[in-house]
PDB file of C-alpha atoms in Angstrom:
ATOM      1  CA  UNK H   1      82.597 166.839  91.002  1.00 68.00           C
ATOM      2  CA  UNK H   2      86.883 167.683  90.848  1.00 81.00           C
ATOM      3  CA  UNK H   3      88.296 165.762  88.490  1.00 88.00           C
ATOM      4  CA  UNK H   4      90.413 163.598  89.699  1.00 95.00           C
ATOM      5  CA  UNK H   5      93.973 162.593  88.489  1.00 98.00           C
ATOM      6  CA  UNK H   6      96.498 159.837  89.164  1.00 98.00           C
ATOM      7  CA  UNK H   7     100.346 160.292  88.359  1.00 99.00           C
ATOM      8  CA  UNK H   8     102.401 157.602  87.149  1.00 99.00           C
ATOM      9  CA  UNK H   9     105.927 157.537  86.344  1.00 98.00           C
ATOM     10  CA  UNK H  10     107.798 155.482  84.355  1.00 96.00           C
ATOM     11  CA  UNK H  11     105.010 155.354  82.544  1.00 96.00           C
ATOM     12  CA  UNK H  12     106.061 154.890  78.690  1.00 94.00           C
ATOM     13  CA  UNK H  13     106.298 150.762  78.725  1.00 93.00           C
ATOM     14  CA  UNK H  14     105.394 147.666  80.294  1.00 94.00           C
ATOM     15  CA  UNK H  15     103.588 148.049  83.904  1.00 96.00           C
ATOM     16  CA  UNK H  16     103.001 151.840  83.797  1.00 97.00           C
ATOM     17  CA  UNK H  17     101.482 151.719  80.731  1.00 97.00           C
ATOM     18  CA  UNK H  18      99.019 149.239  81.581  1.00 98.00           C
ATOM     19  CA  UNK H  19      98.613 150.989  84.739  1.00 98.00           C
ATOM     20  CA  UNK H  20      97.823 154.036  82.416  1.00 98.00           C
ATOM     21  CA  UNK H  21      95.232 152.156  80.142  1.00 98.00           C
ATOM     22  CA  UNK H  22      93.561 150.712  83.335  1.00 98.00           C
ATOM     23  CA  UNK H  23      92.750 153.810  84.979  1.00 98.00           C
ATOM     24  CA  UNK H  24      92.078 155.582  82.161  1.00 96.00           C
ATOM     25  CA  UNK H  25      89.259 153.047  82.050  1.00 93.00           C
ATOM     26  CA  UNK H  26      88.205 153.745  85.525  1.00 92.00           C
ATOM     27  CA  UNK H  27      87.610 157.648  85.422  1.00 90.00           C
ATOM     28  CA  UNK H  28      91.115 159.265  85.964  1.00 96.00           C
ATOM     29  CA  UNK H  29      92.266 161.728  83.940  1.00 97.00           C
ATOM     30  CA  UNK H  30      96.322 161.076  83.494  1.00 98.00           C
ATOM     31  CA  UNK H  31      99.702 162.683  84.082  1.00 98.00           C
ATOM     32  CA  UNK H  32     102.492 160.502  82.530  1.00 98.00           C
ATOM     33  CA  UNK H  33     105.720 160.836  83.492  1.00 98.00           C
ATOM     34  CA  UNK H  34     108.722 158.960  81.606  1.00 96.00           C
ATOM     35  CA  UNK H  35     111.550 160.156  79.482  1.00 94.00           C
ATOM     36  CA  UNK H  36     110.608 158.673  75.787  1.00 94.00           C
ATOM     37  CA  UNK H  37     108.244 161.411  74.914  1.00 96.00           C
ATOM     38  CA  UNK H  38     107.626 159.967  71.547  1.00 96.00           C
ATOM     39  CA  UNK H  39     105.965 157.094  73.357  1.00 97.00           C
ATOM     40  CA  UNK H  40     104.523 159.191  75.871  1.00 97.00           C
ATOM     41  CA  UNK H  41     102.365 160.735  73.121  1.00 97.00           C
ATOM     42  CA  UNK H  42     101.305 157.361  71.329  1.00 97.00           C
ATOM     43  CA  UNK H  43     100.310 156.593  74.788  1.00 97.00           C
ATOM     44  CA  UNK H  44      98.210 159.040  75.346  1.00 97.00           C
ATOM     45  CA  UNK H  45      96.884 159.328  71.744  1.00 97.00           C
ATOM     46  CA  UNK H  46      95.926 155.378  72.574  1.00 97.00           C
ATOM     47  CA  UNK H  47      94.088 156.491  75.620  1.00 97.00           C
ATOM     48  CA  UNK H  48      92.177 159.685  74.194  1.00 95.00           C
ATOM     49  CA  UNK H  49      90.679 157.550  71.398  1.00 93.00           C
ATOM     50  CA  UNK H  50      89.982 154.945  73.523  1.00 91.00           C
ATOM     51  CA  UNK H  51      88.689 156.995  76.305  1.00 88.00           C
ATOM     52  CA  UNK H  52      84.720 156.938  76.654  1.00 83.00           C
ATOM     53  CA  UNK H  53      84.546 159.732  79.213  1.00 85.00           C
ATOM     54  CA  UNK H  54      84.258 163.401  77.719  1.00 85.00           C
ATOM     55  CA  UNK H  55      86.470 164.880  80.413  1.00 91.00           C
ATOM     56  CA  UNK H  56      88.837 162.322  80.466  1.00 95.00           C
ATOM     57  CA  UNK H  57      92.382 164.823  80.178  1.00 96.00           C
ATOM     58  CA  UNK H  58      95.711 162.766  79.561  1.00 97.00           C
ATOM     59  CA  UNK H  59      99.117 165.201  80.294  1.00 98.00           C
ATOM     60  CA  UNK H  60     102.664 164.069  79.113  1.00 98.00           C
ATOM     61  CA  UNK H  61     105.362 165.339  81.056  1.00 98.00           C
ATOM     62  CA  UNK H  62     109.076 164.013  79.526  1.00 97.00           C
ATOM     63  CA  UNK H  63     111.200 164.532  82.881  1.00 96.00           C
ATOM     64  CA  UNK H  64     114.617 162.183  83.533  1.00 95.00           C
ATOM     65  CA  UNK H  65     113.810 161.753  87.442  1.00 96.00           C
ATOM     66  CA  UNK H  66     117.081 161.324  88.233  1.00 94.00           C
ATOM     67  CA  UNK H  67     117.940 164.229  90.404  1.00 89.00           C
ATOM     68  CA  UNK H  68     116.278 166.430  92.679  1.00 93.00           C
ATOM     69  CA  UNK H  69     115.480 169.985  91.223  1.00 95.00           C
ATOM     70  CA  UNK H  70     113.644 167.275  88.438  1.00 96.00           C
ATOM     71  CA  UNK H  71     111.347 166.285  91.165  1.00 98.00           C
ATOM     72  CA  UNK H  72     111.013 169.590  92.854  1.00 97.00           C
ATOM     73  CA  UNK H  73     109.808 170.690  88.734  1.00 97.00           C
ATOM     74  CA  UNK H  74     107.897 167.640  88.440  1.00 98.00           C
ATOM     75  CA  UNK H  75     105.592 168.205  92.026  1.00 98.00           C
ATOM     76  CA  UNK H  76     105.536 172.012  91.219  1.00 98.00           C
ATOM     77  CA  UNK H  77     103.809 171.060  87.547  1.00 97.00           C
ATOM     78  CA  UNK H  78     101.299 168.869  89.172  1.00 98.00           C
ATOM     79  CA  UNK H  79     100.457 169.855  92.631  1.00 96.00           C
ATOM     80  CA  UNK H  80      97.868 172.243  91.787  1.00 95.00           C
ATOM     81  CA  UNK H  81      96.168 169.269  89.975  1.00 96.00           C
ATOM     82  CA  UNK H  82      93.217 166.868  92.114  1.00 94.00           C
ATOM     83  CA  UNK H  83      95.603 163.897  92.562  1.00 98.00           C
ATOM     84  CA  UNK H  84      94.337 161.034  93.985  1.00 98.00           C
ATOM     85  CA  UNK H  85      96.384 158.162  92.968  1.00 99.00           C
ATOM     86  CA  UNK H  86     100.586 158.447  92.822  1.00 99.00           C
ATOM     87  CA  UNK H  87     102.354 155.259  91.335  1.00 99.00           C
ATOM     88  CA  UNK H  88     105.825 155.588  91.428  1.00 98.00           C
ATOM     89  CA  UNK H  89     107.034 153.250  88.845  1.00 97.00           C
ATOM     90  CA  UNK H  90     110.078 154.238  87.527  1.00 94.00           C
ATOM     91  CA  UNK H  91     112.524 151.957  87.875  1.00 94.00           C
ATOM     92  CA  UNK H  92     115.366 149.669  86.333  1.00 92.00           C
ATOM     93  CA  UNK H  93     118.305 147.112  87.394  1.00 91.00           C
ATOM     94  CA  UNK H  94     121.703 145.788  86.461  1.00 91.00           C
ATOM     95  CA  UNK H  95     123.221 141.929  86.619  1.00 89.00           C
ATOM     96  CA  UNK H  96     126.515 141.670  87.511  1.00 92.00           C
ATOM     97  CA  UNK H  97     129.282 140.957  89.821  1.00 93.00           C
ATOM     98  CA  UNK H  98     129.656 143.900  92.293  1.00 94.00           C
ATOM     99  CA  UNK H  99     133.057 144.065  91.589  1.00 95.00           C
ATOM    100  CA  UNK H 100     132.445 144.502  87.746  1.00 94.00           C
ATOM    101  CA  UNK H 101     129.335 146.668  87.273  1.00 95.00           C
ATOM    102  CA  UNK H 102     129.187 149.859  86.413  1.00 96.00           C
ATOM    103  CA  UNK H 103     129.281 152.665  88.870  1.00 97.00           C
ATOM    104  CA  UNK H 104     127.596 155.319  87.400  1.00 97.00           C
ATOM    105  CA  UNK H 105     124.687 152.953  86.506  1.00 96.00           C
ATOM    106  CA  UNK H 106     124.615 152.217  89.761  1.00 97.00           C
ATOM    107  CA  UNK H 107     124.321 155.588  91.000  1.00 97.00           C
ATOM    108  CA  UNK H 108     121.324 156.555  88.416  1.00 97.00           C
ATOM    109  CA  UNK H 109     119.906 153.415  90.235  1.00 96.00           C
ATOM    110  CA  UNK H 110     119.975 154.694  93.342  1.00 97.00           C
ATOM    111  CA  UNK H 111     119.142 158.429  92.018  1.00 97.00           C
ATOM    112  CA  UNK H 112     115.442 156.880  90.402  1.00 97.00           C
ATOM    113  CA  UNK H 113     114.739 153.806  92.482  1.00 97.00           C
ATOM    114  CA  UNK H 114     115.222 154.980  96.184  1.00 98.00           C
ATOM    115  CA  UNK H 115     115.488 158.963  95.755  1.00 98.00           C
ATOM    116  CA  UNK H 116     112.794 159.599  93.156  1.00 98.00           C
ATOM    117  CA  UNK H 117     110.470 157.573  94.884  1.00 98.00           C
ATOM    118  CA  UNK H 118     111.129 159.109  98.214  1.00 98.00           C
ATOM    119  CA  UNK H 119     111.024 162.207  97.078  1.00 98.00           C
ATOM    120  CA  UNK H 120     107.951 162.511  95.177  1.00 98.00           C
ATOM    121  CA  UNK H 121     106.364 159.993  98.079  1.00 99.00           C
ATOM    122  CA  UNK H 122     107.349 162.852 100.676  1.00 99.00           C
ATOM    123  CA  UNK H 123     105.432 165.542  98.695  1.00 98.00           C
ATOM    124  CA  UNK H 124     102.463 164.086  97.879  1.00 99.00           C
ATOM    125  CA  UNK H 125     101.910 162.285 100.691  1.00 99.00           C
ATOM    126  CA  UNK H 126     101.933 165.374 102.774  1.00 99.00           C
ATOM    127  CA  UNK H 127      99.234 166.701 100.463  1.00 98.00           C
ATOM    128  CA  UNK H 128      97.262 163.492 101.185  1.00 99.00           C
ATOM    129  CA  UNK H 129      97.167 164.137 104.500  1.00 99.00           C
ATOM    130  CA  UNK H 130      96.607 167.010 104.167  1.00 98.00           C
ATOM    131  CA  UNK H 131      92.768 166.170 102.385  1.00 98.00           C
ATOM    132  CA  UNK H 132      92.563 163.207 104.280  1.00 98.00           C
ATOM    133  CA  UNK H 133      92.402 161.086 101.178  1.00 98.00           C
ATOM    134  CA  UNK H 134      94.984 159.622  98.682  1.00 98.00           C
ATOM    135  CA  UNK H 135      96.264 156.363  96.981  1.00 99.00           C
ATOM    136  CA  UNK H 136     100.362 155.745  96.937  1.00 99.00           C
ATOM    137  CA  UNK H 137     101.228 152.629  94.965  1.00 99.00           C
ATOM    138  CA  UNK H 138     105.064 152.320  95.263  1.00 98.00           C
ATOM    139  CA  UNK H 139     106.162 149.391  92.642  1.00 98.00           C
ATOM    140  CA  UNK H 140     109.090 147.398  93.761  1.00 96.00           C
ATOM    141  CA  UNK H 141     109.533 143.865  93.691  1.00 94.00           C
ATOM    142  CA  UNK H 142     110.068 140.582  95.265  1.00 91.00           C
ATOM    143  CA  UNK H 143     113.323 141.381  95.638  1.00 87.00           C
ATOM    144  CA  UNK H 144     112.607 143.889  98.432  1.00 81.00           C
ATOM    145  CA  UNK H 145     111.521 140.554 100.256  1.00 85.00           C
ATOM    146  CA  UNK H 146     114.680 139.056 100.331  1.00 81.00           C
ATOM    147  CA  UNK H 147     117.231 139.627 102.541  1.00 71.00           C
ATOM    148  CA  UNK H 148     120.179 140.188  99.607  1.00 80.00           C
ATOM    149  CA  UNK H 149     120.477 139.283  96.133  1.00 84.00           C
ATOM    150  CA  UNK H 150     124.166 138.267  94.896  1.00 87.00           C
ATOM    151  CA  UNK H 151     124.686 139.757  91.284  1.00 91.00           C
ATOM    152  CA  UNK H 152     122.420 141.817  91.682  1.00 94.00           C
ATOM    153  CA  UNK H 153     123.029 143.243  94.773  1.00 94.00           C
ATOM    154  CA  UNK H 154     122.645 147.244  94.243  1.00 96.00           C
ATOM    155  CA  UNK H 155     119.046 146.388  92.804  1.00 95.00           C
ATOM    156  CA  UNK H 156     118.214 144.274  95.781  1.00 94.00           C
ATOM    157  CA  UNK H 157     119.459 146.574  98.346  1.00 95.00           C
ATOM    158  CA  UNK H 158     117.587 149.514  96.833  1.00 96.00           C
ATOM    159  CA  UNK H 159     113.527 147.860  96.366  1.00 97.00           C
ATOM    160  CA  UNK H 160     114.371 146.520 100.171  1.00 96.00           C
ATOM    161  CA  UNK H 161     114.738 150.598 100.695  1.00 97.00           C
ATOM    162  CA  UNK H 162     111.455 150.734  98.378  1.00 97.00           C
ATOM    163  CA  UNK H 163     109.375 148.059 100.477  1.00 97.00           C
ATOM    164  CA  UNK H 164     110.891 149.333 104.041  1.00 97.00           C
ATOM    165  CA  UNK H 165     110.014 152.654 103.742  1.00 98.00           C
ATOM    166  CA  UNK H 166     106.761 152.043 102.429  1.00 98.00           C
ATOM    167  CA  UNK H 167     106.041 149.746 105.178  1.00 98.00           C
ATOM    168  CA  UNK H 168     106.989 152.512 108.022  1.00 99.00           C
ATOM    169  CA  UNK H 169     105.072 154.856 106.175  1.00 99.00           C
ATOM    170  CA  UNK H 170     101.904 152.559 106.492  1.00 99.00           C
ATOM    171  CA  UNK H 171     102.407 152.042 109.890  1.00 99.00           C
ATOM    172  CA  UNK H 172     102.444 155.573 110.188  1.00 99.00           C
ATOM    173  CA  UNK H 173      99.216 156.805 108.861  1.00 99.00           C
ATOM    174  CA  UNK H 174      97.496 153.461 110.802  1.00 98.00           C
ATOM    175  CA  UNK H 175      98.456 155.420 113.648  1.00 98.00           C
ATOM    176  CA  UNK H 176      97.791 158.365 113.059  1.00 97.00           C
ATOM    177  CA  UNK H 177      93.752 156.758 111.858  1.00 98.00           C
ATOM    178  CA  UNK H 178      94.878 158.274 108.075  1.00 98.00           C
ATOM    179  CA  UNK H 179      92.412 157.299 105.100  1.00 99.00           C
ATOM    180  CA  UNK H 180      95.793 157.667 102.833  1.00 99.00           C
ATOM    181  CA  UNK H 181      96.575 154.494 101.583  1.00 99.00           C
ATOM    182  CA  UNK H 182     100.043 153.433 100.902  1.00 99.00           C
ATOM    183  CA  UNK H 183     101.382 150.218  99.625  1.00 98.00           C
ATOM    184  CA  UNK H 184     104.008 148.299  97.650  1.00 98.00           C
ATOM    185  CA  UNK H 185     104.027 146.270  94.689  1.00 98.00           C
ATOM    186  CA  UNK H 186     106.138 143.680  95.097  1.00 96.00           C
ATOM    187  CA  UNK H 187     106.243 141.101  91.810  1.00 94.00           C
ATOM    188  CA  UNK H 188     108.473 138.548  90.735  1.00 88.00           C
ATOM    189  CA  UNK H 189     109.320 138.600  86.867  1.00 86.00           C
ATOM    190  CA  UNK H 190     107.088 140.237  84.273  1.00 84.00           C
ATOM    191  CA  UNK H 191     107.434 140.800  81.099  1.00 80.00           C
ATOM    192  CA  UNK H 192     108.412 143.816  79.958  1.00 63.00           C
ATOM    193  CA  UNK H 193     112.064 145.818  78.884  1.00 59.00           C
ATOM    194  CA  UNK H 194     113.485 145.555  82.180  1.00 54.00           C
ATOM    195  CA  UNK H 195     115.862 142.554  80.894  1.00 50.00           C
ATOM    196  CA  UNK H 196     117.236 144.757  78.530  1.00 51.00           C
ATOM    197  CA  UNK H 197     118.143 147.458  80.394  1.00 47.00           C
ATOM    198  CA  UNK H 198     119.122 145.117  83.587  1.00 43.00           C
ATOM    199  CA  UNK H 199     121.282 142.299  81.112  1.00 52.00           C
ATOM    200  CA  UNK H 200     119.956 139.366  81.937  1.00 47.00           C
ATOM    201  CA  UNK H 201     116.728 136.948  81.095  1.00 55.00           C
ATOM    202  CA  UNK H 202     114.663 135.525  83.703  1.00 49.00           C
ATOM    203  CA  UNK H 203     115.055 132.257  84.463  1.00 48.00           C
ATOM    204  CA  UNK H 204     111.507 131.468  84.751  1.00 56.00           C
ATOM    205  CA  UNK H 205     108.785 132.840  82.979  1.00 64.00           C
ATOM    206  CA  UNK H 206     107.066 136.435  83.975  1.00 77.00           C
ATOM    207  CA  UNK H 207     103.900 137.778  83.854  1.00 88.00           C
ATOM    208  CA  UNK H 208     101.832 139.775  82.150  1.00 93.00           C
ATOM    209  CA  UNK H 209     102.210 143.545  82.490  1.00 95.00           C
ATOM    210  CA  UNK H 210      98.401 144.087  82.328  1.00 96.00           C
ATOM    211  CA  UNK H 211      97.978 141.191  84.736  1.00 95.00           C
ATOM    212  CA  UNK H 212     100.844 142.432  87.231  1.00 96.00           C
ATOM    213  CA  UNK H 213      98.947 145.994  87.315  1.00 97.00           C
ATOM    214  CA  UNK H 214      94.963 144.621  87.081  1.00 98.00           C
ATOM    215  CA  UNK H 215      95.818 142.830  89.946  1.00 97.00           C
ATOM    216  CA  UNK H 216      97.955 145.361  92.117  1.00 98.00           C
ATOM    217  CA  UNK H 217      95.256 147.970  91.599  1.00 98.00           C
ATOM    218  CA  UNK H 218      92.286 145.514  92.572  1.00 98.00           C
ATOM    219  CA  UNK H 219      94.779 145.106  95.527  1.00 98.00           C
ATOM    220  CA  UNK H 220      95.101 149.115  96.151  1.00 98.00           C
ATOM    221  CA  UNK H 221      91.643 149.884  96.240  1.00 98.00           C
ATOM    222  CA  UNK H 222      91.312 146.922  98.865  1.00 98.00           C
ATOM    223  CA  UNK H 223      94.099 148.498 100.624  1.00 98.00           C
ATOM    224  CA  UNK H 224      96.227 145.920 100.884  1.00 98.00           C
ATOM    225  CA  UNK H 225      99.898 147.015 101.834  1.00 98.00           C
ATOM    226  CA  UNK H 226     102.337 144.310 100.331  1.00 97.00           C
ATOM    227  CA  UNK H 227     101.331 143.342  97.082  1.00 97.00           C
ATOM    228  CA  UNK H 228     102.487 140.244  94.787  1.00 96.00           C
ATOM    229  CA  UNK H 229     100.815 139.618  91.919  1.00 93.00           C
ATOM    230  CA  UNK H 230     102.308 135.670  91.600  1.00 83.00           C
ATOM    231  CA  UNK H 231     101.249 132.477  93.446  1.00 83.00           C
ATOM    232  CA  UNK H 232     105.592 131.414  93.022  1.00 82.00           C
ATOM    233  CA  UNK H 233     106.431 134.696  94.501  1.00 81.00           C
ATOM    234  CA  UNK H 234     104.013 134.168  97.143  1.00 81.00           C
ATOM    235  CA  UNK H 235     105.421 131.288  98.328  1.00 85.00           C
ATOM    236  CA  UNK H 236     109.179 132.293  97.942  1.00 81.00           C
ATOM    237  CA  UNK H 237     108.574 135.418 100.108  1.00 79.00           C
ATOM    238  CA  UNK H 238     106.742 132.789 102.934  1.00 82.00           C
ATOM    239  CA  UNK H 239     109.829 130.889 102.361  1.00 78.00           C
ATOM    240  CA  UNK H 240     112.171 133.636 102.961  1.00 78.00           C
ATOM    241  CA  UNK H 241     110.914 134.626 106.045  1.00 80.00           C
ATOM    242  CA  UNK H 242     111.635 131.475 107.703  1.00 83.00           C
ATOM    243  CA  UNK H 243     113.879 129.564 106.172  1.00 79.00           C
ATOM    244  CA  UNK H 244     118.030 130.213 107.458  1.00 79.00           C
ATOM    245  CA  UNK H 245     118.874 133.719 106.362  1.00 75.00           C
ATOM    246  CA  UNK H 246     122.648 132.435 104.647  1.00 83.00           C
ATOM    247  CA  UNK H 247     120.664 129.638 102.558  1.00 83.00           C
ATOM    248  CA  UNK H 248     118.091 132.450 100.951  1.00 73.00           C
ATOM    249  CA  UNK H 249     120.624 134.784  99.944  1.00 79.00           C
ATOM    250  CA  UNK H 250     122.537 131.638  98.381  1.00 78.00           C
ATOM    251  CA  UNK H 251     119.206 130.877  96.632  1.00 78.00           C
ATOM    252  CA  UNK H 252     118.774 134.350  95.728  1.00 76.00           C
ATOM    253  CA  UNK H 253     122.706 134.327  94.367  1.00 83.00           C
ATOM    254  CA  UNK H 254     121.983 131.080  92.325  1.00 82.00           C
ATOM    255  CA  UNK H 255     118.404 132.579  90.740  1.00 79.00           C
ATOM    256  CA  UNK H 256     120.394 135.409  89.522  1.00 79.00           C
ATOM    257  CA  UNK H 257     123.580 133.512  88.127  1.00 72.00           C
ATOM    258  CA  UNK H 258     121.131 131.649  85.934  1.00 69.00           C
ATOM    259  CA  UNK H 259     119.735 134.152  84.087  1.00 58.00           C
ATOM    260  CA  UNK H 260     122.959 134.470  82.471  1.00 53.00           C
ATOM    261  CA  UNK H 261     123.056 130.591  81.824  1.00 43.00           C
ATOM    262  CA  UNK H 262     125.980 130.241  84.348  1.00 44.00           C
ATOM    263  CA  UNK H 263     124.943 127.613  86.389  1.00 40.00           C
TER     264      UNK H 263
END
């Protein structure tokens, strides 16, 4: 039997790692993607030694996914490779009035949350159809849910892109009577460095990495298409469906302004 491989990016901390240990568990061999190559290769020291499958094969791959001709490298390492499973991970925010955050930041934002994801969803999808068969797992949030998010507006606006597009996409291959599953993860706060690299601190307590991805790939392999991994999260995104489109984006506005202690 083909080996078979799953991809993840963003794949040195928090969700992607766990995502890593998981299926490294369930007989996939490994391509991480992230740009900390030092803990890239703890990582997959971790999972060799831990690893109770002979052929189990872990690859490291240190890539900054912002730009194009990264991704273009990045699909022309790998598509050679039996890949069954594509989690695109990567992945980070800012807090902040619009008016006062940083543009470039913003821009690398948009370069590895919407473009990065497309990009790499584009080509291996079109292999997946190709074979009939295929998992894509894109990870966004619950902030794709919402209609806006005040403060953290850029972020909002671009894991809506994340959880639209993913949605069409499904919709897509349903038609079309594809086996290739695609689907978004959509949690609430977890625990992991995105706080740092966003600054701010969640108002209300997160998650556990290893339960956000246990869960979302239980949910995967069912073939569920919005995922979210958190009974509160679950009822907020009921709520924001129905409830007066002004009011949730206020709500939203007021979540965020708290995690800097300002209201």
């Amino acid at each position: 039997m083909e080996k078979k491989w799953a991809l993840i990016t963003g794949a040195s901390s928090g969700i992607g790692r766990e995502f890593a240990r998981l299926l490294s568990a369930n007989d996939y061999s490994l391509i991480l993607v992230a740009r900390r190559l030092e803990r890239l290769e703890d990582l997959k020291e971790e999972l060799e030694y831990n690893s109770q499958d002979e052929d189990f094969e872990c690859r490291v791959i240190q890539k900054d996914l912002r730009g194009v001709y990264a991704l273009n490298e990045l699909y022309d390492e790998t598509k050679d490779l039996n890949i069954d499973i594509l989690i695109n991970n990567s992945g980070f925010g800012d807090h902040g009035e619009f008016v006062d955050t940083d543009l470039q930041k913003e821009m690398d934002m948009i370069d590895v949350n919407i473009k990065a994801m497309h990009v790499l969803t584009k080509k291996y999808l079109r292999d997946f159809v190709k074979k009939d068969s295929g998992y894509i797992l894109n990870v966004s949030s619950s902030a794709g849910l919402m209609p806006a998010g005040p403060y953290m507006a850029t972020y909002y606006a671009s894991k809506a892109y994340s959880t639209s597009l993913t949605s069409g996409i499904a919709a897509e291959l349903r038609k079309r009577k594809s086996n290739v599953y695609i689907g978004a993860l959509c949690p609430g706060p977890v625990d992991t460095e995105f706080n740092d690299v966003a600054n701010c601190k969640f108002s209300i307590g997160g998650i556990s990495p290893r339960f956000c991805a246990k869960y979302a790939l239980e949910k995967m392999f069912s073939r569920k298409e919005i995922i979210i991994p958190s009974v509160k999260m679950q009822i907020a995104a009921k709520v924001g469906k129905v409830a007066p489109r002004k009011l949730v984006i206020d709500i939203c506005g007021r979540q965020q302004k708290r995690k800097n202690g300002e209201v």
